[in-house]
mmCIF file of C-alpha atoms and ligand atoms in Angstrom:
data_model
loop_
_atom_site.group_PDB
_atom_site.id
_atom_site.type_symbol
_atom_site.label_atom_id
_atom_site.label_comp_id
_atom_site.label_asym_id
_atom_site.label_seq_id
_atom_site.Cartn_x
_atom_site.Cartn_y
_atom_site.Cartn_z
ATOM 1 C CA MET J 1464 98.132 77.201 106.777
ATOM 2 C CA LYS J 1465 100.808 77.345 105.974
ATOM 3 C CA THR J 1466 102.189 80.670 104.333
ATOM 4 C CA VAL J 1467 103.393 81.112 100.851
ATOM 5 C CA LEU J 1468 106.076 84.150 100.498
ATOM 6 C CA LEU J 1469 105.761 85.211 96.486
ATOM 7 C CA THR J 1470 108.457 87.974 95.012
ATOM 8 C CA VAL J 1471 106.492 90.370 92.972
ATOM 9 C CA ASP J 1472 109.874 91.583 90.639
ATOM 10 C CA LYS J 1473 110.198 92.531 87.034
ATOM 11 C CA LYS J 1474 112.318 89.195 86.527
ATOM 12 C CA VAL J 1475 109.864 87.178 87.838
ATOM 13 C CA ASP J 1476 106.220 86.402 85.884
ATOM 14 C CA LYS J 1477 104.493 88.708 87.511
ATOM 15 C CA GLU J 1478 101.019 87.799 85.730
ATOM 16 C CA LYS J 1479 101.584 84.197 87.006
ATOM 17 C CA ILE J 1480 102.053 85.242 90.762
ATOM 18 C CA TYR J 1481 98.971 88.407 90.505
ATOM 19 C CA ALA J 1482 96.671 85.564 88.857
ATOM 20 C CA GLN J 1483 97.134 83.420 91.230
ATOM 21 C CA ALA J 1484 96.687 85.979 93.799
ATOM 22 C CA VAL J 1485 93.268 86.687 92.191
ATOM 23 C CA ASP J 1486 92.144 82.841 92.361
ATOM 24 C CA ILE J 1487 92.482 82.991 96.236
ATOM 25 C CA LEU J 1488 91.020 86.031 96.553
ATOM 26 C CA ASN J 1489 88.058 85.010 94.608
ATOM 27 C CA GLN J 1490 87.930 81.688 96.681
ATOM 28 C CA GLY J 1491 86.672 84.334 99.201
ATOM 29 C CA GLU J 1492 90.181 83.890 101.358
ATOM 30 C CA VAL J 1493 92.983 87.115 102.202
ATOM 31 C CA VAL J 1494 96.343 88.143 100.709
ATOM 32 C CA ALA J 1495 97.999 90.593 101.992
ATOM 33 C CA PHE J 1496 99.841 93.015 99.148
ATOM 34 C CA PRO J 1497 102.563 96.081 99.660
ATOM 35 C CA THR J 1498 100.916 99.438 99.295
ATOM 36 C CA GLU J 1499 102.640 102.671 99.310
ATOM 37 C CA THR J 1500 102.326 103.890 102.652
ATOM 38 C CA VAL J 1501 102.229 100.183 104.433
ATOM 39 C CA TYR J 1502 101.321 96.702 103.673
ATOM 40 C CA GLY J 1503 97.521 95.849 103.535
ATOM 41 C CA LEU J 1504 95.812 92.400 104.135
ATOM 42 C CA GLY J 1505 92.892 92.093 101.125
ATOM 43 C CA ALA J 1506 89.925 90.762 100.838
ATOM 44 C CA VAL J 1507 87.275 90.531 98.204
ATOM 45 C CA ALA J 1508 85.267 93.652 100.086
ATOM 46 C CA THR J 1509 82.378 92.810 98.800
ATOM 47 C CA ASN J 1510 82.394 89.289 100.335
ATOM 48 C CA GLU J 1511 81.139 89.190 104.270
ATOM 49 C CA GLU J 1512 82.586 85.818 104.169
ATOM 50 C CA ALA J 1513 85.993 86.421 103.486
ATOM 51 C CA VAL J 1514 86.421 90.267 104.844
ATOM 52 C CA LYS J 1515 85.300 88.546 108.365
ATOM 53 C CA LYS J 1516 88.802 86.454 107.044
ATOM 54 C CA ILE J 1517 90.568 90.041 107.716
ATOM 55 C CA TYR J 1518 89.317 90.687 111.682
ATOM 56 C CA LYS J 1519 89.725 87.365 112.832
ATOM 57 C CA ALA J 1520 93.607 86.395 111.571
ATOM 58 C CA LYS J 1521 94.320 90.489 112.694
ATOM 59 C CA GLY J 1522 92.733 89.791 115.581
ATOM 60 C CA ARG J 1523 90.753 93.133 114.676
ATOM 61 C CA PRO J 1524 88.279 94.597 116.795
ATOM 62 C CA SER J 1525 84.695 94.252 114.766
ATOM 63 C CA ASP J 1526 84.035 97.838 115.276
ATOM 64 C CA ASN J 1527 86.621 99.024 113.143
ATOM 65 C CA PRO J 1528 85.965 99.797 109.863
ATOM 66 C CA LEU J 1529 87.924 99.065 106.935
ATOM 67 C CA ILE J 1530 88.754 100.688 103.835
ATOM 68 C CA VAL J 1531 88.104 99.738 100.561
ATOM 69 C CA HIS J 1532 91.469 100.266 97.882
ATOM 70 C CA ILE J 1533 89.859 100.304 94.024
ATOM 71 C CA GLY J 1534 92.464 100.239 90.982
ATOM 72 C CA THR J 1535 90.308 102.766 88.914
ATOM 73 C CA MET J 1536 88.565 106.106 89.576
ATOM 74 C CA GLU J 1537 85.351 105.278 87.435
ATOM 75 C CA GLU J 1538 84.771 102.681 90.600
ATOM 76 C CA VAL J 1539 84.206 104.910 92.834
ATOM 77 C CA PRO J 1540 79.880 105.824 92.396
ATOM 78 C CA ASN J 1541 79.251 102.226 92.441
ATOM 79 C CA TYR J 1542 80.186 101.892 96.404
ATOM 80 C CA VAL J 1543 78.785 105.910 97.492
ATOM 81 C CA GLU J 1544 75.643 107.735 97.678
ATOM 82 C CA GLU J 1545 77.673 110.941 96.820
ATOM 83 C CA ILE J 1546 80.709 111.890 95.715
ATOM 84 C CA PRO J 1547 80.968 115.665 97.344
ATOM 85 C CA GLU J 1548 82.814 118.378 94.922
ATOM 86 C CA ASN J 1549 85.739 118.555 97.349
ATOM 87 C CA ALA J 1550 86.094 114.992 97.437
ATOM 88 C CA LYS J 1551 86.537 115.125 93.456
ATOM 89 C CA LYS J 1552 89.314 117.980 93.564
ATOM 90 C CA LEU J 1553 91.106 115.449 95.634
ATOM 91 C CA MET J 1554 90.849 112.142 93.849
ATOM 92 C CA GLU J 1555 92.025 114.409 90.708
ATOM 93 C CA ARG J 1556 95.090 115.909 92.712
ATOM 94 C CA PHE J 1557 96.002 113.304 95.181
ATOM 95 C CA TRP J 1558 94.929 109.804 93.337
ATOM 96 C CA PRO J 1559 96.339 107.260 93.234
ATOM 97 C CA GLY J 1560 97.949 108.209 96.959
ATOM 98 C CA PRO J 1561 98.445 108.213 100.292
ATOM 99 C CA LEU J 1562 94.158 109.844 100.625
ATOM 100 C CA THR J 1563 91.480 107.588 101.889
ATOM 101 C CA LEU J 1564 87.980 109.558 101.552
ATOM 102 C CA ILE J 1565 85.539 108.931 103.659
ATOM 103 C CA MET J 1566 81.843 109.052 102.101
ATOM 104 C CA LYS J 1567 78.392 108.186 102.010
ATOM 105 C CA ALA J 1568 77.840 104.576 101.248
ATOM 106 C CA LYS J 1569 75.604 103.253 99.205
ATOM 107 C CA ARG J 1570 74.182 100.201 101.283
ATOM 108 C CA GLY J 1571 73.924 97.110 100.157
ATOM 109 C CA VAL J 1572 76.560 96.920 98.264
ATOM 110 C CA LEU J 1573 79.928 96.098 100.139
ATOM 111 C CA ALA J 1574 79.972 93.303 102.725
ATOM 112 C CA THR J 1575 78.635 94.821 105.838
ATOM 113 C CA SER J 1576 81.800 94.416 108.131
ATOM 114 C CA VAL J 1577 83.308 96.560 105.627
ATOM 115 C CA THR J 1578 81.591 100.049 107.585
ATOM 116 C CA ALA J 1579 81.529 97.786 110.667
ATOM 117 C CA GLY J 1580 78.196 99.253 111.232
ATOM 118 C CA LEU J 1581 78.700 102.441 109.461
ATOM 119 C CA SER J 1582 76.951 105.077 107.555
ATOM 120 C CA THR J 1583 80.310 105.803 105.537
ATOM 121 C CA VAL J 1584 83.055 103.980 103.506
ATOM 122 C CA GLY J 1585 86.570 105.191 103.889
ATOM 123 C CA ILE J 1586 88.397 104.349 99.743
ATOM 124 C CA ARG J 1587 91.985 105.314 98.361
ATOM 125 C CA MET J 1588 93.547 104.361 95.139
ATOM 126 C CA PRO J 1589 97.005 102.897 97.099
ATOM 127 C CA ASP J 1590 99.796 103.645 94.637
ATOM 128 C CA HIS J 1591 101.689 101.186 94.114
ATOM 129 C CA GLU J 1592 102.986 98.943 91.104
ATOM 130 C CA VAL J 1593 101.439 95.532 92.709
ATOM 131 C CA ALA J 1594 98.248 96.856 94.764
ATOM 132 C CA LEU J 1595 97.109 98.561 91.381
ATOM 133 C CA GLU J 1596 98.150 96.235 89.260
ATOM 134 C CA LEU J 1597 96.399 92.870 91.888
ATOM 135 C CA LEU J 1598 93.631 95.408 92.219
ATOM 136 C CA ARG J 1599 93.241 95.891 88.237
ATOM 137 C CA ALA J 1600 93.551 92.221 87.448
ATOM 138 C CA LEU J 1601 90.807 90.919 90.406
ATOM 139 C CA LYS J 1602 88.741 93.566 88.562
ATOM 140 C CA LYS J 1603 87.047 94.240 92.088
ATOM 141 C CA PRO J 1604 87.459 96.116 95.210
ATOM 142 C CA LEU J 1605 89.592 94.738 98.325
ATOM 143 C CA ALA J 1606 88.945 96.114 101.526
ATOM 144 C CA ALA J 1607 92.887 95.960 103.528
ATOM 145 C CA PRO J 1608 93.387 97.326 106.905
ATOM 146 C CA SER J 1609 97.443 97.171 107.514
ATOM 147 C CA ALA J 1610 98.384 93.507 107.268
ATOM 148 C CA ASN J 1611 99.842 93.520 111.297
ATOM 149 C CA ARG J 1612 99.296 91.398 113.887
ATOM 150 C CA SER J 1613 95.976 94.511 115.992
ATOM 151 C CA GLY J 1614 97.660 96.852 118.764
ATOM 152 C CA LYS J 1615 101.302 96.727 116.564
ATOM 153 C CA PRO J 1616 103.004 98.363 114.659
ATOM 154 C CA SER J 1617 102.363 98.381 110.744
ATOM 155 C CA PRO J 1618 103.619 96.975 108.463
ATOM 156 C CA THR J 1619 106.231 97.879 106.053
ATOM 157 C CA LYS J 1620 108.400 94.873 104.700
ATOM 158 C CA ALA J 1621 106.659 91.612 103.176
ATOM 159 C CA ALA J 1622 108.699 90.071 106.270
ATOM 160 C CA HIS J 1623 106.826 91.665 109.439
ATOM 161 C CA VAL J 1624 103.513 90.797 107.597
ATOM 162 C CA TYR J 1625 105.038 87.005 108.147
ATOM 163 C CA GLU J 1626 106.145 87.932 111.313
ATOM 164 C CA ASP J 1627 102.579 88.534 112.195
ATOM 165 C CA LEU J 1628 100.889 86.403 109.911
ATOM 166 C CA LYS J 1629 102.628 83.492 109.066
ATOM 167 C CA GLY J 1630 100.141 80.131 109.708
ATOM 168 C CA ARG J 1631 96.765 82.608 109.626
ATOM 169 C CA ILE J 1632 97.228 84.099 105.898
ATOM 170 C CA PRO J 1633 97.716 81.694 102.829
ATOM 171 C CA LEU J 1634 99.865 84.429 100.926
ATOM 172 C CA ILE J 1635 102.178 87.587 100.714
ATOM 173 C CA LEU J 1636 102.975 89.081 97.764
ATOM 174 C CA ASP J 1637 106.153 90.715 98.434
ATOM 175 C CA GLY J 1638 106.944 94.633 97.089
ATOM 176 C CA GLY J 1639 110.209 95.445 99.185
ATOM 177 C CA THR J 1640 110.195 97.658 102.062
ATOM 178 C CA THR J 1641 107.202 100.179 101.407
ATOM 179 C CA GLY J 1642 107.954 103.828 100.824
ATOM 180 C CA ILE J 1643 106.037 106.098 102.897
ATOM 181 C CA GLY J 1644 105.666 104.322 106.014
ATOM 182 C CA ILE J 1645 102.983 105.329 107.738
ATOM 183 C CA GLU J 1646 99.480 104.419 106.997
ATOM 184 C CA SER J 1647 96.791 107.340 104.179
ATOM 185 C CA THR J 1648 95.568 109.945 105.636
ATOM 186 C CA VAL J 1649 92.325 110.009 106.531
ATOM 187 C CA LEU J 1650 89.676 112.725 105.449
ATOM 188 C CA ASP J 1651 85.746 112.472 106.311
ATOM 189 C CA VAL J 1652 84.102 114.734 103.158
ATOM 190 C CA THR J 1653 80.719 114.219 104.268
ATOM 191 C CA VAL J 1654 81.333 117.711 106.895
ATOM 192 C CA ASN J 1655 81.879 120.840 105.754
ATOM 193 C CA PRO J 1656 85.167 121.933 106.067
ATOM 194 C CA PRO J 1657 85.809 118.238 105.961
ATOM 195 C CA VAL J 1658 87.614 116.644 109.423
ATOM 196 C CA ILE J 1659 91.254 114.865 109.802
ATOM 197 C CA LEU J 1660 90.195 112.098 111.356
ATOM 198 C CA ARG J 1661 94.019 110.060 111.212
ATOM 199 C CA PRO J 1662 97.193 112.509 109.646
ATOM 200 C CA GLY J 1663 99.455 110.944 107.078
ATOM 201 C CA GLY J 1664 101.744 111.361 104.521
ATOM 202 C CA ILE J 1665 99.240 114.084 102.668
ATOM 203 C CA THR J 1666 99.672 116.718 104.985
ATOM 204 C CA LYS J 1667 96.717 119.721 106.092
ATOM 205 C CA GLU J 1668 98.892 121.509 104.352
ATOM 206 C CA MET J 1669 98.730 119.945 101.045
ATOM 207 C CA LEU J 1670 94.150 119.448 101.050
ATOM 208 C CA GLU J 1671 93.745 122.728 102.571
ATOM 209 C CA ASP J 1672 95.711 124.414 99.496
ATOM 210 C CA GLU J 1673 93.194 122.351 96.871
ATOM 211 C CA ILE J 1674 89.893 122.791 99.073
ATOM 212 C CA GLY J 1675 90.681 125.336 101.579
ATOM 213 C CA GLU J 1676 89.772 124.598 105.286
ATOM 214 C CA VAL J 1677 90.427 121.442 106.978
ATOM 215 C CA LEU J 1678 89.917 120.886 110.304
ATOM 216 C CA GLU J 1679 92.589 118.743 112.167
ATOM 217 C CA PRO J 1680 91.347 117.781 115.577
ATOM 218 C CA THR J 1681 95.075 117.278 118.148
ATOM 219 C CA PRO J 1682 94.702 114.154 119.455
ATOM 220 C CA LYS J 1683 93.680 115.461 123.040
ATOM 221 C CA GLU J 1684 91.113 116.832 121.662
ATOM 222 C CA GLN J 1685 90.347 113.405 119.931
ATOM 223 C CA GLU J 1686 90.606 112.098 122.618
ATOM 224 C CA LEU J 1687 88.357 113.985 123.810
ATOM 225 C CA GLU J 1688 85.780 113.472 121.396
ATOM 226 C CA SER J 1689 82.744 110.665 123.343
ATOM 227 C CA THR J 1690 82.723 108.757 119.789
ATOM 228 C CA PRO J 1691 85.675 108.751 118.129
ATOM 229 C CA LYS J 1692 85.116 109.182 114.192
ATOM 230 C CA ALA J 1693 87.224 107.301 112.861
ATOM 231 C CA PRO J 1694 86.844 104.182 115.393
ATOM 232 C CA GLY J 1695 90.381 102.678 114.653
ATOM 233 C CA MET J 1696 92.276 105.366 116.301
ATOM 234 C CA LYS J 1697 90.228 105.060 119.883
ATOM 235 C CA TYR J 1698 92.929 101.360 120.565
ATOM 236 C CA THR J 1699 96.118 101.642 122.095
ATOM 237 C CA HIS J 1700 97.957 101.591 118.881
ATOM 238 C CA TYR J 1701 101.384 100.918 116.649
ATOM 239 C CA ALA J 1702 102.686 99.684 119.870
ATOM 240 C CA PRO J 1703 105.112 97.559 120.832
ATOM 241 C CA GLU J 1704 105.186 94.993 123.576
ATOM 242 C CA ALA J 1705 107.532 97.107 126.168
ATOM 243 C CA PRO J 1706 105.294 100.522 127.080
ATOM 244 C CA VAL J 1707 106.571 103.109 125.287
ATOM 245 C CA TYR J 1708 106.789 106.719 126.722
ATOM 246 C CA LEU J 1709 107.769 110.125 125.055
ATOM 247 C CA ILE J 1710 110.646 112.728 125.749
ATOM 248 C CA GLU J 1711 110.999 115.756 124.867
ATOM 249 C CA LYS J 1712 113.956 115.946 122.802
ATOM 250 C CA ASN J 1713 116.772 117.224 124.618
ATOM 251 C CA HIS J 1714 120.393 115.241 125.450
ATOM 252 C CA GLU J 1715 120.249 116.027 129.208
ATOM 253 C CA LYS J 1716 117.539 115.357 130.299
ATOM 254 C CA ILE J 1717 117.023 112.215 128.595
ATOM 255 C CA GLU J 1718 120.365 110.790 129.610
ATOM 256 C CA GLN J 1719 119.208 111.958 133.342
ATOM 257 C CA THR J 1720 115.810 109.958 132.886
ATOM 258 C CA ILE J 1721 117.954 107.007 131.321
ATOM 259 C CA ALA J 1722 120.790 107.295 134.444
ATOM 260 C CA LYS J 1723 117.655 107.122 136.817
ATOM 261 C CA LEU J 1724 116.343 103.803 134.858
ATOM 262 C CA LYS J 1725 118.837 102.065 134.601
ATOM 263 C CA LYS J 1726 119.659 102.833 138.571
ATOM 264 C CA GLU J 1727 116.111 101.161 138.412
ATOM 265 C CA GLY J 1728 116.959 97.845 136.796
ATOM 266 C CA HIS J 1729 115.445 98.586 133.402
ATOM 267 C CA ARG J 1730 117.544 98.192 129.975
ATOM 268 C CA VAL J 1731 116.364 100.915 127.754
ATOM 269 C CA ALA J 1732 116.044 101.445 123.700
ATOM 270 C CA LEU J 1733 115.783 104.780 122.917
ATOM 271 C CA LEU J 1734 114.144 106.130 120.088
ATOM 272 C CA ALA J 1735 115.292 109.118 118.493
ATOM 273 C CA PRO J 1736 116.331 111.304 115.376
ATOM 274 C CA SER J 1737 119.792 109.669 113.809
ATOM 275 C CA ASN J 1738 122.176 112.902 114.586
ATOM 276 C CA TYR J 1739 121.442 112.586 118.080
ATOM 277 C CA SER J 1740 124.493 112.508 119.908
ATOM 278 C CA ALA J 1741 125.839 109.780 122.084
ATOM 279 C CA THR J 1742 123.899 108.340 124.699
ATOM 280 C CA SER J 1743 124.310 105.485 127.220
ATOM 281 C CA ALA J 1744 121.157 103.819 126.589
ATOM 282 C CA ASP J 1745 121.114 99.951 126.108
ATOM 283 C CA TYR J 1746 119.926 100.073 122.750
ATOM 284 C CA PHE J 1747 119.036 102.632 120.272
ATOM 285 C CA PHE J 1748 117.210 102.764 116.847
ATOM 286 C CA PRO J 1749 118.168 106.385 114.682
ATOM 287 C CA PHE J 1750 114.649 107.084 112.616
ATOM 288 C CA GLY J 1751 115.617 109.465 110.156
ATOM 289 C CA ASP J 1752 117.341 112.916 109.871
ATOM 290 C CA GLU J 1753 115.115 114.724 111.887
ATOM 291 C CA GLU J 1754 115.443 118.017 108.698
ATOM 292 C CA ASP J 1755 113.916 114.655 106.464
ATOM 293 C CA GLN J 1756 110.504 114.325 108.372
ATOM 294 C CA LYS J 1757 109.618 111.536 105.243
ATOM 295 C CA GLN J 1758 112.820 109.505 106.199
ATOM 296 C CA MET J 1759 111.654 109.598 109.772
ATOM 297 C CA ALA J 1760 108.294 108.146 108.947
ATOM 298 C CA ALA J 1761 109.578 105.823 106.678
ATOM 299 C CA LYS J 1762 111.302 104.350 109.497
ATOM 300 C CA LEU J 1763 109.372 104.855 112.512
ATOM 301 C CA TYR J 1764 107.854 101.443 112.308
ATOM 302 C CA ASP J 1765 110.807 99.657 111.916
ATOM 303 C CA SER J 1766 112.325 100.800 114.283
ATOM 304 C CA LEU J 1767 109.280 99.899 116.656
ATOM 305 C CA ARG J 1768 109.144 96.521 115.382
ATOM 306 C CA ALA J 1769 113.402 96.519 115.853
ATOM 307 C CA CYS J 1770 112.652 97.351 119.418
ATOM 308 C CA ASP J 1771 111.051 93.672 120.300
ATOM 309 C CA LYS J 1772 113.999 92.249 118.825
ATOM 310 C CA THR J 1773 115.582 93.799 121.914
ATOM 311 C CA ASP J 1774 115.391 92.465 125.391
ATOM 312 C CA ALA J 1775 114.867 96.304 126.928
ATOM 313 C CA THR J 1776 111.863 96.824 129.053
ATOM 314 C CA ILE J 1777 111.496 100.355 128.544
ATOM 315 C CA ILE J 1778 111.545 102.496 125.633
ATOM 316 C CA LEU J 1779 111.545 105.958 125.003
ATOM 317 C CA ALA J 1780 111.174 108.293 122.193
ATOM 318 C CA THR J 1781 111.989 111.594 121.091
ATOM 319 C CA THR J 1782 108.986 114.270 120.414
ATOM 320 C CA THR J 1783 109.399 115.891 117.591
ATOM 321 C CA SER J 1784 107.812 118.995 114.807
ATOM 322 C CA SER J 1785 104.075 119.126 114.314
ATOM 323 C CA GLU J 1786 104.506 120.376 110.872
ATOM 324 C CA GLY J 1787 103.653 118.988 107.791
ATOM 325 C CA VAL J 1788 104.262 115.092 107.867
ATOM 326 C CA GLY J 1789 105.442 115.359 111.456
ATOM 327 C CA ALA J 1790 101.541 115.526 112.483
ATOM 328 C CA ALA J 1791 101.596 111.659 111.523
ATOM 329 C CA ILE J 1792 104.209 111.327 113.121
ATOM 330 C CA MET J 1793 103.507 112.622 116.161
ATOM 331 C CA ASN J 1794 100.096 110.978 116.273
ATOM 332 C CA ARG J 1795 101.551 107.657 115.285
ATOM 333 C CA LEU J 1796 104.044 108.329 118.854
ATOM 334 C CA PHE J 1797 101.484 109.438 121.187
ATOM 335 C CA LYS J 1798 99.272 106.454 120.184
ATOM 336 C CA ALA J 1799 101.972 103.825 120.737
ATOM 337 C CA ALA J 1800 102.982 105.701 123.934
ATOM 338 C CA GLY J 1801 99.171 105.642 124.640
ATOM 339 C CA GLY J 1802 99.665 109.414 125.529
ATOM 340 C CA LYS J 1803 102.518 108.659 128.186
ATOM 341 C CA PHE J 1804 105.147 110.674 128.705
ATOM 342 C CA ILE J 1805 107.726 109.569 131.041
ATOM 343 C CA GLU J 1806 108.772 111.776 134.345
ATOM 344 C CA VAL J 1807 111.750 113.869 133.875
ATOM 345 C CA PRO J 1808 114.067 113.902 137.100
ATOM 346 C CA GLY J 1809 114.275 117.267 138.490
ATOM 347 C CA THR J 1810 110.900 118.310 137.442
ATOM 348 C CA GLU J 1811 106.759 117.436 138.313
HETATM 349 O O1 LIG A 2325 97.650 103.070 104.187
HETATM 350 C C1 LIG A 2325 96.567 102.618 104.722
HETATM 351 O O2 LIG A 2325 95.443 103.190 105.367
HETATM 352 C C2 LIG A 2325 96.209 101.240 104.826
HETATM 353 C C3 LIG A 2325 96.910 100.620 103.792
HETATM 354 C C4 LIG A 2325 97.167 99.345 103.718
HETATM 355 O O3 LIG A 2325 95.879 101.112 102.823
HETATM 356 N N1 LIG A 2325 95.174 100.888 105.529
HETATM 357 C C5 LIG A 2325 95.312 100.724 106.490
HETATM 358 O O4 LIG A 2325 94.142 100.720 107.150
HETATM 359 O O5 LIG A 2325 95.771 101.716 107.844
HETATM 360 P P1 LIG A 2325 93.588 100.330 109.045
HETATM 361 O O6 LIG A 2325 92.435 99.611 108.801
HETATM 362 O O7 LIG A 2325 94.650 99.804 109.593
HETATM 363 O O8 LIG A 2325 93.385 101.408 109.153
HETATM 364 C C6 LIG A 2325 91.908 102.421 109.612
HETATM 365 C C7 LIG A 2325 91.354 103.819 109.706
HETATM 366 C C8 LIG A 2325 90.758 103.070 110.782
HETATM 367 O O9 LIG A 2325 91.583 104.232 112.202
HETATM 368 C C9 LIG A 2325 89.720 103.538 111.061
HETATM 369 O O10 LIG A 2325 88.629 103.638 112.274
HETATM 370 C C10 LIG A 2325 88.721 104.681 109.729
HETATM 371 O O11 LIG A 2325 90.123 104.287 108.745
HETATM 372 N N2 LIG A 2325 87.954 103.807 108.905
HETATM 373 C C11 LIG A 2325 88.009 103.749 108.496
HETATM 374 N N3 LIG A 2325 86.596 103.314 107.481
HETATM 375 C C12 LIG A 2325 86.025 104.731 107.654
HETATM 376 C C13 LIG A 2325 85.157 104.931 108.261
HETATM 377 N N4 LIG A 2325 84.050 104.887 107.521
HETATM 378 N N5 LIG A 2325 84.142 106.160 109.174
HETATM 379 C C14 LIG A 2325 86.206 106.561 109.615
HETATM 380 N N6 LIG A 2325 86.610 105.778 109.723
HETATM 381 C C15 LIG A 2325 87.082 105.109 109.065
HETATM 382 MG MG1 LIG A 2326 96.398 99.714 111.035
#
């Protein structure tokens, strides 16, 4: 299959591009498109055959449900049994935006593989002109996971999608680099208090400001749960080829560790905030100013992908504060590292 990449910007005939994308989607094919978080790989959420193509193109395990993207608030009651009061408030406040709400699904409306057999469905309205215009032209919901090969870091640029899915999907809409850079917050509002299943750009503090208490299990607590509530969170994820290890941000310890690894024959890549001073690492990927968590989030996946372009045999990533958006950054780094910390020389 040939993969076409079309740039959607103000100069070109946008309507024509959307019409082409809508045609392809209505034929039961998949299309990649930008959202404010990461690029998504969309298929009409009511078309079972089309949704199956998403799993196939990504190599995604079939027990991992997809988020349904909508273009207007009015559609929500078509897909869910009821909209809890909390959810109404959050929709008003944060949609369009990076918040996915898990609600009870109406039976028999969406393709069964969207929900991967669960009785609930995750819904969100993306805050990106291209995504919204596409949804509104299509007038149907789009099931869309992140548009990466399963296990890889999510794509924040059309070029990342092309790298991962070239030859496997017919069309990519290029809307530039995505602004937020990590996936939406997933919040289960079927329970009280609601539970954050995946931290993201809308933080616990922001949610609590609107609806009061919200629970946010730590990565360790999530691991201990026998049946993860967001099935996707149980897989090693967001990971480049070389193994990733977490390390505390302490210059001396990091440099000692790098020296030891190099002696063992490793080529070391270091992922740390841009203000990290001189390093003996073979590759250094600064991922934003430590004082600016939003910038760190926006650069994280690009940095992880950049590691794959090197011959590094090991990647060290520094930990950061878990406050605010830091919770989402640490969640993704923890997954990329499979929870592993590197052993620092001189400590046991
Ligand atoms: O920002 C985003 O959310 C991006 C863009 C494209 O919208 N999408 C995205 O989708 O990250 P995906 O499929 O990569 O991640 C969806 C997450 C997974 O962890 C999945 O298990 C969880 O949401 N999820 C989806 N439906 C669920 C449900 N009914 N119950 C619990 N978790 C659900
Ligand atoms: Mg994903």
